[in-house]
Every structure is written in structure tokens, then in C-alpha cells.
Amino acid sequence: TAAVLLVACGYVIVSAFVYVGPFDVLDIPAWHLAKGSGGELSWAGHWHAAVSLPCLLIAFLRLLWRWCVWTGLLWRISRLPLALVSGHPDRAAGLRFVSYSVRAYAMHGFLLGVVLVGSIANPILYDGVRLDAYAHLFLGFMIFVLMFFVSPVLAFTGNLLKAWRKGVFAYGALADRVGREFELEWLARGRNVDDSALDRQDFSAMADLYSTVATVYAMRPVLIDIGSVLLLIVASTLPFVPLVFLALPIDAVLAKLSDVLL
């Protein structure tokens, strides 16, 4: 049902803008118009309006729909009474695997970058617009990609903060009590230490306990995997690399690289 509605919505939006609503002839490429038609679309223009543009819009709407479903699912799961473990070695109370879902959006970030590069390539290559004129657009695009694709996993921030506070108090109190007993046992005045102390497990138990407590204190309240975020950034930036080489002379690029490396 959602797929059918998305296809219908895509064609309705395109038809409203192209075939129903008025448009300025100067705002569209020349190949969209038939010669001497006074504003009639050419066969290429009709193909773009009836096939290419709807397919692109439907892909965007599908991505938005899947994002809404995924965000809603994570939000509903976060409202459940989750049995989180503050001392979990992933330092995310056992939820770090959820942050790996951001990696699935790397291809979507790449395709969005391709669409953006395609829209600014013509002005740079044929109209003489400088590449740095789109620096703010690139920065805004990267901020949007990060916020859009990373935001679903932030639904668990409240759960992680609650688990962190609970773990800090509980494990901290336990470490304090055990530490006091350990000091009374081994650091009391007049305590005689002989070779039998090497066979006791007190020291290894203390080290294991304090290692767990350190893990609790180092727990991340925000469910973000740095590796996944870097993969998303690289995938979204990759389409801009050919544009840089097309807009800048190759000798200028090599000179900049040599300055940075040497």
C-alpha cells in the first residue's frame, strides 16, 4: 500500500509542477523544449517529466518513508522496559549494535551527493561559477546527511542516560565497599605478608571489579558509532571528488597536495 501511494504521490507532484502549473521557460534547460514550440516540451522533456523526474522523486519519497518507519520503530522500542546492562563491554549498555544501522545509509548518502553534484556541475563547467561559491551548500549538505541518518538511533539517549546514572551509583557504591574491605584486609597496620599472599585471588578480583566499574563510568550516553559516521561522511563526499578535478586544473590540485604532504 505504501509503495503504491508513493508512486502515485510522485507522479501527482511532478504533474502539478510540469504539466499543470505554469513554469518559466528561462528556468529550464533548452533540451526540454521543442524548437519553435513556444514552450512545448520536446520528446526528451516529456521523458524527463514522465519517467526520470518521477523515478527520482519516488526514490526520495521511499527513502523518507523508510526513515520514518525505522525512526518510529526505534522510538517505540526505546519506550519498552529494556533490560540494559551498564557494565556491558560495548560501553552502550548492550545497544551498540543498533548504531551500526547508520552504515546501511552510506549508499543513500552517496546517491544524494550524486544528485547534488549533478545540479551544481553545469554552472561550474559551463557558466564559469567558482567551486568555492558552493562551499556553504556542501557544508549544509553534510550537516543534513549526518542529522538525518544518525538521528533515528538517538531515540535511546534517554535510556542510556538512565542506565548510566543507575550504573554509576550502583557500581560505584559496590567498588567503594569492596575497596574498603580490601584495604582493611591488606593495608591494616601490623599485617604480616608472606608467600601465601601470592596464592590469594583478592588482587585479581579487585582488578576485575574496577575494570568493570571503569567500563560503567566510560559508558556513552549517545548511541553513535564513530566508524559508521565516518563511513557515511566518506560515502556522501565521494561524488564531489570528480567535480573538484573538473573544476580545478590538475596542476593546481597536485600543487596543493604537494604543499600538504611536503
PDB file of N, CA and C in Angstrom, residues 5-43:
ATOM      1  N   LEU A   5       1.080   4.175  -2.975  1.00  0.00           N
ATOM      2  CA  LEU A   5       0.821   5.577  -2.637  1.00  0.00           C
ATOM      3  C   LEU A   5       2.031   6.456  -2.956  1.00  0.00           C
ATOM      4  N   LEU A   6       3.239   5.942  -2.737  1.00  0.00           N
ATOM      5  CA  LEU A   6       4.435   6.728  -3.042  1.00  0.00           C
ATOM      6  C   LEU A   6       4.562   6.976  -4.543  1.00  0.00           C
ATOM      7  N   VAL A   7       4.276   5.951  -5.350  1.00  0.00           N
ATOM      8  CA  VAL A   7       4.334   6.121  -6.805  1.00  0.00           C
ATOM      9  C   VAL A   7       3.293   7.140  -7.257  1.00  0.00           C
ATOM     10  N   ALA A   8       2.078   7.004  -6.742  1.00  0.00           N
ATOM     11  CA  ALA A   8       1.022   7.951  -7.106  1.00  0.00           C
ATOM     12  C   ALA A   8       1.372   9.368  -6.667  1.00  0.00           C
ATOM     13  N   CYS A   9       1.894   9.499  -5.470  1.00  0.00           N
ATOM     14  CA  CYS A   9       2.257  10.822  -4.955  1.00  0.00           C
ATOM     15  C   CYS A   9       3.364  11.442  -5.797  1.00  0.00           C
ATOM     16  N   GLY A  10       4.355  10.633  -6.210  1.00  0.00           N
ATOM     17  CA  GLY A  10       5.434  11.159  -7.042  1.00  0.00           C
ATOM     18  C   GLY A  10       4.925  11.703  -8.361  1.00  0.00           C
ATOM     19  N   TYR A  11       4.033  10.967  -9.030  1.00  0.00           N
ATOM     20  CA  TYR A  11       3.513  11.425 -10.320  1.00  0.00           C
ATOM     21  C   TYR A  11       2.580  12.613 -10.161  1.00  0.00           C
ATOM     22  N   VAL A  12       1.833  12.663  -9.063  1.00  0.00           N
ATOM     23  CA  VAL A  12       0.949  13.807  -8.842  1.00  0.00           C
ATOM     24  C   VAL A  12       1.765  15.080  -8.645  1.00  0.00           C
ATOM     25  N   ILE A  13       2.835  15.002  -7.874  1.00  0.00           N
ATOM     26  CA  ILE A  13       3.667  16.184  -7.622  1.00  0.00           C
ATOM     27  C   ILE A  13       4.327  16.664  -8.902  1.00  0.00           C
ATOM     28  N   VAL A  14       4.885  15.722  -9.681  1.00  0.00           N
ATOM     29  CA  VAL A  14       5.552  16.109 -10.932  1.00  0.00           C
ATOM     30  C   VAL A  14       4.541  16.693 -11.908  1.00  0.00           C
ATOM     31  N   SER A  15       3.387  16.089 -12.037  1.00  0.00           N
ATOM     32  CA  SER A  15       2.372  16.596 -12.964  1.00  0.00           C
ATOM     33  C   SER A  15       1.895  17.984 -12.563  1.00  0.00           C
ATOM     34  N   ALA A  16       1.792  18.220 -11.240  1.00  0.00           N
ATOM     35  CA  ALA A  16       1.337  19.528 -10.772  1.00  0.00           C
ATOM     36  C   ALA A  16       2.329  20.619 -11.128  1.00  0.00           C
ATOM     37  N   PHE A  17       3.610  20.293 -11.115  1.00  0.00           N
ATOM     38  CA  PHE A  17       4.619  21.307 -11.391  1.00  0.00           C
ATOM     39  C   PHE A  17       4.930  21.441 -12.884  1.00  0.00           C
ATOM     40  N   VAL A  18       4.858  20.331 -13.624  1.00  0.00           N
ATOM     41  CA  VAL A  18       5.303  20.357 -15.024  1.00  0.00           C
ATOM     42  C   VAL A  18       4.137  20.552 -15.986  1.00  0.00           C
ATOM     43  N   TYR A  19       3.065  19.790 -15.819  1.00  0.00           N
ATOM     44  CA  TYR A  19       2.000  19.793 -16.807  1.00  0.00           C
ATOM     45  C   TYR A  19       0.825  20.706 -16.438  1.00  0.00           C
ATOM     46  N   VAL A  20       0.661  20.983 -15.160  1.00  0.00           N
ATOM     47  CA  VAL A  20      -0.475  21.796 -14.727  1.00  0.00           C
ATOM     48  C   VAL A  20      -0.040  23.206 -14.379  1.00  0.00           C
ATOM     49  N   GLY A  21       0.935  23.314 -13.477  1.00  0.00           N
ATOM     50  CA  GLY A  21       1.376  24.625 -13.020  1.00  0.00           C
ATOM     51  C   GLY A  21       2.192  25.350 -14.071  1.00  0.00           C
ATOM     52  N   PRO A  22       2.154  26.672 -14.099  1.00  0.00           N
ATOM     53  CA  PRO A  22       2.969  27.431 -15.052  1.00  0.00           C
ATOM     54  C   PRO A  22       4.444  27.379 -14.671  1.00  0.00           C
ATOM     55  N   PHE A  23       5.300  27.410 -15.673  1.00  0.00           N
ATOM     56  CA  PHE A  23       6.737  27.421 -15.421  1.00  0.00           C
ATOM     57  C   PHE A  23       7.386  28.414 -16.371  1.00  0.00           C
ATOM     58  N   ASP A  24       8.506  28.958 -15.933  1.00  0.00           N
ATOM     59  CA  ASP A  24       9.246  29.933 -16.725  1.00  0.00           C
ATOM     60  C   ASP A  24      10.161  29.187 -17.685  1.00  0.00           C
ATOM     61  N   VAL A  25      10.061  29.518 -18.974  1.00  0.00           N
ATOM     62  CA  VAL A  25      10.876  28.846 -19.987  1.00  0.00           C
ATOM     63  C   VAL A  25      12.352  29.073 -19.729  1.00  0.00           C
ATOM     64  N   LEU A  26      12.715  30.205 -19.176  1.00  0.00           N
ATOM     65  CA  LEU A  26      14.126  30.509 -18.939  1.00  0.00           C
ATOM     66  C   LEU A  26      14.717  29.698 -17.802  1.00  0.00           C
ATOM     67  N   ASP A  27      13.891  29.086 -16.975  1.00  0.00           N
ATOM     68  CA  ASP A  27      14.382  28.355 -15.818  1.00  0.00           C
ATOM     69  C   ASP A  27      14.648  26.885 -16.089  1.00  0.00           C
ATOM     70  N   ILE A  28      14.371  26.412 -17.301  1.00  0.00           N
ATOM     71  CA  ILE A  28      14.586  25.005 -17.600  1.00  0.00           C
ATOM     72  C   ILE A  28      15.588  24.889 -18.739  1.00  0.00           C
ATOM     73  N   PRO A  29      16.321  23.765 -18.809  1.00  0.00           N
ATOM     74  CA  PRO A  29      17.307  23.585 -19.882  1.00  0.00           C
ATOM     75  C   PRO A  29      16.653  23.618 -21.257  1.00  0.00           C
ATOM     76  N   ALA A  30      17.448  24.015 -22.238  1.00  0.00           N
ATOM     77  CA  ALA A  30      16.923  24.164 -23.603  1.00  0.00           C
ATOM     78  C   ALA A  30      16.482  22.840 -24.202  1.00  0.00           C
ATOM     79  N   TRP A  31      17.143  21.732 -23.812  1.00  0.00           N
ATOM     80  CA  TRP A  31      16.790  20.449 -24.425  1.00  0.00           C
ATOM     81  C   TRP A  31      15.427  19.941 -23.977  1.00  0.00           C
ATOM     82  N   HIS A  32      14.834  20.573 -22.938  1.00  0.00           N
ATOM     83  CA  HIS A  32      13.488  20.191 -22.512  1.00  0.00           C
ATOM     84  C   HIS A  32      12.411  20.694 -23.488  1.00  0.00           C
ATOM     85  N   LEU A  33      12.737  21.693 -24.296  1.00  0.00           N
ATOM     86  CA  LEU A  33      11.743  22.344 -25.142  1.00  0.00           C
ATOM     87  C   LEU A  33      11.944  21.989 -26.602  1.00  0.00           C
ATOM     88  N   ALA A  34      10.832  21.853 -27.305  1.00  0.00           N
ATOM     89  CA  ALA A  34      10.899  21.625 -28.751  1.00  0.00           C
ATOM     90  C   ALA A  34      11.182  22.951 -29.455  1.00  0.00           C
ATOM     91  N   LYS A  35      11.937  22.897 -30.526  1.00  0.00           N
ATOM     92  CA  LYS A  35      12.318  24.116 -31.249  1.00  0.00           C
ATOM     93  C   LYS A  35      11.086  24.764 -31.880  1.00  0.00           C
ATOM     94  N   GLY A  36      10.966  26.070 -31.655  1.00  0.00           N
ATOM     95  CA  GLY A  36       9.876  26.832 -32.223  1.00  0.00           C
ATOM     96  C   GLY A  36       8.502  26.476 -31.690  1.00  0.00           C
ATOM     97  N   SER A  37       8.454  25.855 -30.516  1.00  0.00           N
ATOM     98  CA  SER A  37       7.159  25.440 -29.974  1.00  0.00           C
ATOM     99  C   SER A  37       6.553  26.472 -29.040  1.00  0.00           C
ATOM    100  N   GLY A  38       7.369  27.445 -28.631  1.00  0.00           N
ATOM    101  CA  GLY A  38       6.865  28.456 -27.725  1.00  0.00           C
ATOM    102  C   GLY A  38       6.595  27.958 -26.322  1.00  0.00           C
ATOM    103  N   GLY A  39       7.330  26.969 -25.895  1.00  0.00           N
ATOM    104  CA  GLY A  39       7.171  26.470 -24.529  1.00  0.00           C
ATOM    105  C   GLY A  39       6.710  25.037 -24.441  1.00  0.00           C
ATOM    106  N   GLU A  40       6.465  24.374 -25.617  1.00  0.00           N
ATOM    107  CA  GLU A  40       6.074  22.967 -25.596  1.00  0.00           C
ATOM    108  C   GLU A  40       7.286  22.100 -25.278  1.00  0.00           C
ATOM    109  N   LEU A  41       7.062  21.059 -24.504  1.00  0.00           N
ATOM    110  CA  LEU A  41       8.148  20.152 -24.163  1.00  0.00           C
ATOM    111  C   LEU A  41       8.531  19.300 -25.364  1.00  0.00           C
ATOM    112  N   SER A  42       9.812  19.021 -25.468  1.00  0.00           N
ATOM    113  CA  SER A  42      10.295  18.110 -26.501  1.00  0.00           C
ATOM    114  C   SER A  42      10.081  16.669 -26.033  1.00  0.00           C
ATOM    115  N   TRP A  43      10.434  15.700 -26.924  1.00  0.00           N
ATOM    116  CA  TRP A  43      10.304  14.302 -26.508  1.00  0.00           C
ATOM    117  C   TRP A  43      11.220  14.012 -25.327  1.00  0.00           C
TER     118      TRP A  43
END
